[in-house]
Amino acid sequence: MSDPGTLPLGLFGGTFDPPHIGHLRLAIEAREALGLAEVCLIPAGNPPLRDAPRAAAEHRLAMVERAIAGLAGFGVDPGEVAAAAQPSYTVATLERQRRLHSPARPLVLLLGADAFSRLEAWQRWRELFALAHIAVATRPGHDLAKLQDTPKVGATGTALAAEFRARQGSAADIAAAPAGRIVPFAITALEISATAIRERLARGACVRHLVPDAVLDYIDSHPIYRTPHGH
Ligand code: ATP
């Protein structure tokens, strides 16, 4: 049997404000489709490119821990939450993860298509490809086709589109190298976002079955998202 320390490891960052079943299906289906030994969820401490999260980093970490409790093959990295005084840059998280694993171990950064399409705004984004593969999950309303098209004669396309065309691979390529490929993969389409869940909670609407029950219990027992009159 292979040493599990050499098998591909998935790294799934997010704000998780709160974690929902769209996140969990992405993680579960990535593990199956890409042959990952494990998927490690990494809640952002202080995400730099968006408004401050509604829930404090400690609450988001606690909710992610509850979301994956009892699911074999999933773990949580609290590193970004522990360093929440600084902005959470994925490139720094991948550098830290690289130091924890053998240089030959395939690391796979998991992203939804919306996050991938904004990659050029990320700190030192071109360095990500030397540290990990990037696997991009389909997400309703976010089309990857535009990035995949070959630009018309005379047009250059974006730098990200060029990287995509040069690096595009399939699940089979992941185990063959520690980093460097961009692998799109299809997941069950779920038009669920944390934004819509926060809005429902703010008006006192029900979110059961949009989030795992353990996350709902946590939300119900902490004053995180509901307005004082919500329930
Ligand atoms: P928000 O609405 O607060 O922006 P979100 O629901 O997009 O949150 P994030 O925590 O920002 O969730 O997302 C973490 C990662 O999960 C991102 O890469 C995002 O693309 C992906 N993701 C989130 N929800 C889905 C979904 N329903 N389908 C596919 N990917 C998703």
PDB file of N, CA, C and O in Angstrom, residues 132-164:
ATOM      1  N   ALA A 132       1.556  24.245  -5.841  1.00  0.00           N
ATOM      2  CA  ALA A 132       0.436  23.281  -5.838  1.00  0.00           C
ATOM      3  C   ALA A 132      -0.173  23.193  -7.232  1.00  0.00           C
ATOM      4  O   ALA A 132       0.043  24.074  -8.069  1.00  0.00           O
ATOM      5  N   HIS A 133      -0.931  22.146  -7.469  1.00  0.00           N
ATOM      6  CA  HIS A 133      -1.867  22.143  -8.590  1.00  0.00           C
ATOM      7  C   HIS A 133      -3.068  22.990  -8.155  1.00  0.00           C
ATOM      8  O   HIS A 133      -3.314  23.177  -6.954  1.00  0.00           O
ATOM      9  N   ILE A 134      -3.840  23.451  -9.119  1.00  0.00           N
ATOM     10  CA  ILE A 134      -5.089  24.139  -8.786  1.00  0.00           C
ATOM     11  C   ILE A 134      -6.228  23.379  -9.458  1.00  0.00           C
ATOM     12  O   ILE A 134      -6.211  23.181 -10.685  1.00  0.00           O
ATOM     13  N   ALA A 135      -7.169  22.903  -8.675  1.00  0.00           N
ATOM     14  CA  ALA A 135      -8.337  22.214  -9.227  1.00  0.00           C
ATOM     15  C   ALA A 135      -9.529  23.148  -9.087  1.00  0.00           C
ATOM     16  O   ALA A 135      -9.772  23.717  -8.018  1.00  0.00           O
ATOM     17  N   VAL A 136     -10.246  23.341 -10.188  1.00  0.00           N
ATOM     18  CA  VAL A 136     -11.309  24.346 -10.250  1.00  0.00           C
ATOM     19  C   VAL A 136     -12.657  23.658 -10.405  1.00  0.00           C
ATOM     20  O   VAL A 136     -12.918  23.001 -11.424  1.00  0.00           O
ATOM     21  N   ALA A 137     -13.502  23.819  -9.414  1.00  0.00           N
ATOM     22  CA  ALA A 137     -14.829  23.194  -9.435  1.00  0.00           C
ATOM     23  C   ALA A 137     -15.824  24.103 -10.144  1.00  0.00           C
ATOM     24  O   ALA A 137     -15.801  25.329  -9.973  1.00  0.00           O
ATOM     25  N   THR A 138     -16.712  23.496 -10.919  1.00  0.00           N
ATOM     26  CA  THR A 138     -17.791  24.256 -11.551  1.00  0.00           C
ATOM     27  C   THR A 138     -18.670  24.892 -10.464  1.00  0.00           C
ATOM     28  O   THR A 138     -18.820  24.348  -9.367  1.00  0.00           O
ATOM     29  N   ARG A 139     -19.207  26.059 -10.777  1.00  0.00           N
ATOM     30  CA  ARG A 139     -20.162  26.700  -9.857  1.00  0.00           C
ATOM     31  C   ARG A 139     -21.231  27.390 -10.695  1.00  0.00           C
ATOM     32  O   ARG A 139     -20.884  28.109 -11.649  1.00  0.00           O
ATOM     33  N   PRO A 140     -22.519  27.174 -10.359  1.00  0.00           N
ATOM     34  CA  PRO A 140     -23.573  27.787 -11.172  1.00  0.00           C
ATOM     35  C   PRO A 140     -23.357  29.293 -11.312  1.00  0.00           C
ATOM     36  O   PRO A 140     -23.036  29.972 -10.338  1.00  0.00           O
ATOM     37  N   GLY A 141     -23.516  29.785 -12.539  1.00  0.00           N
ATOM     38  CA  GLY A 141     -23.386  31.223 -12.776  1.00  0.00           C
ATOM     39  C   GLY A 141     -21.971  31.677 -13.067  1.00  0.00           C
ATOM     40  O   GLY A 141     -21.739  32.859 -13.324  1.00  0.00           O
ATOM     41  N   HIS A 142     -21.008  30.755 -13.031  1.00  0.00           N
ATOM     42  CA  HIS A 142     -19.608  31.146 -13.258  1.00  0.00           C
ATOM     43  C   HIS A 142     -19.016  30.225 -14.319  1.00  0.00           C
ATOM     44  O   HIS A 142     -18.782  29.047 -14.070  1.00  0.00           O
ATOM     45  N   ASP A 143     -18.803  30.791 -15.494  1.00  0.00           N
ATOM     46  CA  ASP A 143     -18.425  30.014 -16.658  1.00  0.00           C
ATOM     47  C   ASP A 143     -16.910  30.035 -16.848  1.00  0.00           C
ATOM     48  O   ASP A 143     -16.308  31.101 -16.913  1.00  0.00           O
ATOM     49  N   LEU A 144     -16.307  28.868 -16.931  1.00  0.00           N
ATOM     50  CA  LEU A 144     -14.858  28.818 -17.172  1.00  0.00           C
ATOM     51  C   LEU A 144     -14.528  28.877 -18.657  1.00  0.00           C
ATOM     52  O   LEU A 144     -13.381  29.068 -19.035  1.00  0.00           O
ATOM     53  N   ALA A 145     -15.557  28.697 -19.510  1.00  0.00           N
ATOM     54  CA  ALA A 145     -15.295  28.553 -20.945  1.00  0.00           C
ATOM     55  C   ALA A 145     -14.555  29.762 -21.501  1.00  0.00           C
ATOM     56  O   ALA A 145     -13.682  29.625 -22.352  1.00  0.00           O
ATOM     57  N   LYS A 146     -14.883  30.946 -20.994  1.00  0.00           N
ATOM     58  CA  LYS A 146     -14.244  32.155 -21.525  1.00  0.00           C
ATOM     59  C   LYS A 146     -12.730  32.089 -21.358  1.00  0.00           C
ATOM     60  O   LYS A 146     -11.973  32.505 -22.206  1.00  0.00           O
ATOM     61  N   LEU A 147     -12.300  31.545 -20.224  1.00  0.00           N
ATOM     62  CA  LEU A 147     -10.860  31.450 -19.988  1.00  0.00           C
ATOM     63  C   LEU A 147     -10.209  30.377 -20.858  1.00  0.00           C
ATOM     64  O   LEU A 147      -9.032  30.460 -21.186  1.00  0.00           O
ATOM     65  N   GLN A 148     -11.009  29.354 -21.217  1.00  0.00           N
ATOM     66  CA  GLN A 148     -10.429  28.240 -21.966  1.00  0.00           C
ATOM     67  C   GLN A 148     -10.291  28.540 -23.453  1.00  0.00           C
ATOM     68  O   GLN A 148      -9.474  27.945 -24.128  1.00  0.00           O
ATOM     69  N   ASP A 149     -11.136  29.484 -23.960  1.00  0.00           N
ATOM     70  CA  ASP A 149     -11.117  29.760 -25.403  1.00  0.00           C
ATOM     71  C   ASP A 149      -9.746  30.247 -25.847  1.00  0.00           C
ATOM     72  O   ASP A 149      -9.108  31.040 -25.166  1.00  0.00           O
ATOM     73  N   THR A 150      -9.349  29.815 -27.014  1.00  0.00           N
ATOM     74  CA  THR A 150      -8.122  30.355 -27.601  1.00  0.00           C
ATOM     75  C   THR A 150      -8.438  31.771 -28.071  1.00  0.00           C
ATOM     76  O   THR A 150      -9.446  31.988 -28.742  1.00  0.00           O
ATOM     77  N   PRO A 151      -7.603  32.768 -27.740  1.00  0.00           N
ATOM     78  CA  PRO A 151      -7.937  34.131 -28.154  1.00  0.00           C
ATOM     79  C   PRO A 151      -7.904  34.270 -29.671  1.00  0.00           C
ATOM     80  O   PRO A 151      -7.148  33.578 -30.341  1.00  0.00           O
ATOM     81  N   LYS A 152      -8.748  35.171 -30.181  1.00  0.00           N
ATOM     82  CA  LYS A 152      -8.772  35.406 -31.635  1.00  0.00           C
ATOM     83  C   LYS A 152      -7.428  36.001 -32.057  1.00  0.00           C
ATOM     84  O   LYS A 152      -6.724  36.590 -31.243  1.00  0.00           O
ATOM     85  N   VAL A 153      -7.123  35.865 -33.342  1.00  0.00           N
ATOM     86  CA  VAL A 153      -5.853  36.392 -33.850  1.00  0.00           C
ATOM     87  C   VAL A 153      -5.748  37.872 -33.472  1.00  0.00           C
ATOM     88  O   VAL A 153      -6.707  38.629 -33.635  1.00  0.00           O
ATOM     89  N   GLY A 154      -4.619  38.251 -32.951  1.00  0.00           N
ATOM     90  CA  GLY A 154      -4.439  39.665 -32.584  1.00  0.00           C
ATOM     91  C   GLY A 154      -4.778  39.940 -31.134  1.00  0.00           C
ATOM     92  O   GLY A 154      -4.235  40.865 -30.539  1.00  0.00           O
ATOM     93  N   ALA A 155      -5.634  39.114 -30.524  1.00  0.00           N
ATOM     94  CA  ALA A 155      -5.979  39.337 -29.113  1.00  0.00           C
ATOM     95  C   ALA A 155      -5.023  38.505 -28.257  1.00  0.00           C
ATOM     96  O   ALA A 155      -4.522  37.473 -28.692  1.00  0.00           O
ATOM     97  N   THR A 156      -4.744  38.971 -27.087  1.00  0.00           N
ATOM     98  CA  THR A 156      -3.799  38.223 -26.248  1.00  0.00           C
ATOM     99  C   THR A 156      -4.507  37.474 -25.119  1.00  0.00           C
ATOM    100  O   THR A 156      -4.009  36.480 -24.637  1.00  0.00           O
ATOM    101  N   GLY A 157      -5.686  37.932 -24.724  1.00  0.00           N
ATOM    102  CA  GLY A 157      -6.346  37.292 -23.588  1.00  0.00           C
ATOM    103  C   GLY A 157      -5.647  37.706 -22.305  1.00  0.00           C
ATOM    104  O   GLY A 157      -4.620  38.374 -22.320  1.00  0.00           O
ATOM    105  N   THR A 158      -6.204  37.296 -21.181  1.00  0.00           N
ATOM    106  CA  THR A 158      -5.601  37.690 -19.911  1.00  0.00           C
ATOM    107  C   THR A 158      -4.441  36.767 -19.579  1.00  0.00           C
ATOM    108  O   THR A 158      -4.306  35.666 -20.128  1.00  0.00           O
ATOM    109  N   ALA A 159      -3.622  37.203 -18.636  1.00  0.00           N
ATOM    110  CA  ALA A 159      -2.499  36.373 -18.189  1.00  0.00           C
ATOM    111  C   ALA A 159      -3.018  35.077 -17.571  1.00  0.00           C
ATOM    112  O   ALA A 159      -2.421  34.007 -17.742  1.00  0.00           O
ATOM    113  N   LEU A 160      -4.146  35.162 -16.887  1.00  0.00           N
ATOM    114  CA  LEU A 160      -4.709  33.945 -16.282  1.00  0.00           C
ATOM    115  C   LEU A 160      -5.179  32.970 -17.360  1.00  0.00           C
ATOM    116  O   LEU A 160      -4.949  31.763 -17.255  1.00  0.00           O
ATOM    117  N   ALA A 161      -5.815  33.503 -18.412  1.00  0.00           N
ATOM    118  CA  ALA A 161      -6.270  32.628 -19.499  1.00  0.00           C
ATOM    119  C   ALA A 161      -5.079  31.928 -20.145  1.00  0.00           C
ATOM    120  O   ALA A 161      -5.153  30.743 -20.497  1.00  0.00           O
ATOM    121  N   ALA A 162      -3.969  32.640 -20.294  1.00  0.00           N
ATOM    122  CA  ALA A 162      -2.770  32.032 -20.895  1.00  0.00           C
ATOM    123  C   ALA A 162      -2.238  30.919 -19.991  1.00  0.00           C
ATOM    124  O   ALA A 162      -1.860  29.838 -20.468  1.00  0.00           O
ATOM    125  N   GLU A 163      -2.215  31.168 -18.682  1.00  0.00           N
ATOM    126  CA  GLU A 163      -1.762  30.114 -17.746  1.00  0.00           C
ATOM    127  C   GLU A 163      -2.699  28.912 -17.833  1.00  0.00           C
ATOM    128  O   GLU A 163      -2.258  27.763 -17.804  1.00  0.00           O
ATOM    129  N   PHE A 164      -3.975  29.196 -17.935  1.00  0.00           N
ATOM    130  CA  PHE A 164      -4.964  28.117 -17.982  1.00  0.00           C
ATOM    131  C   PHE A 164      -4.715  27.241 -19.205  1.00  0.00           C
ATOM    132  O   PHE A 164      -4.645  26.006 -19.122  1.00  0.00           O
TER     133      PHE A 164
END
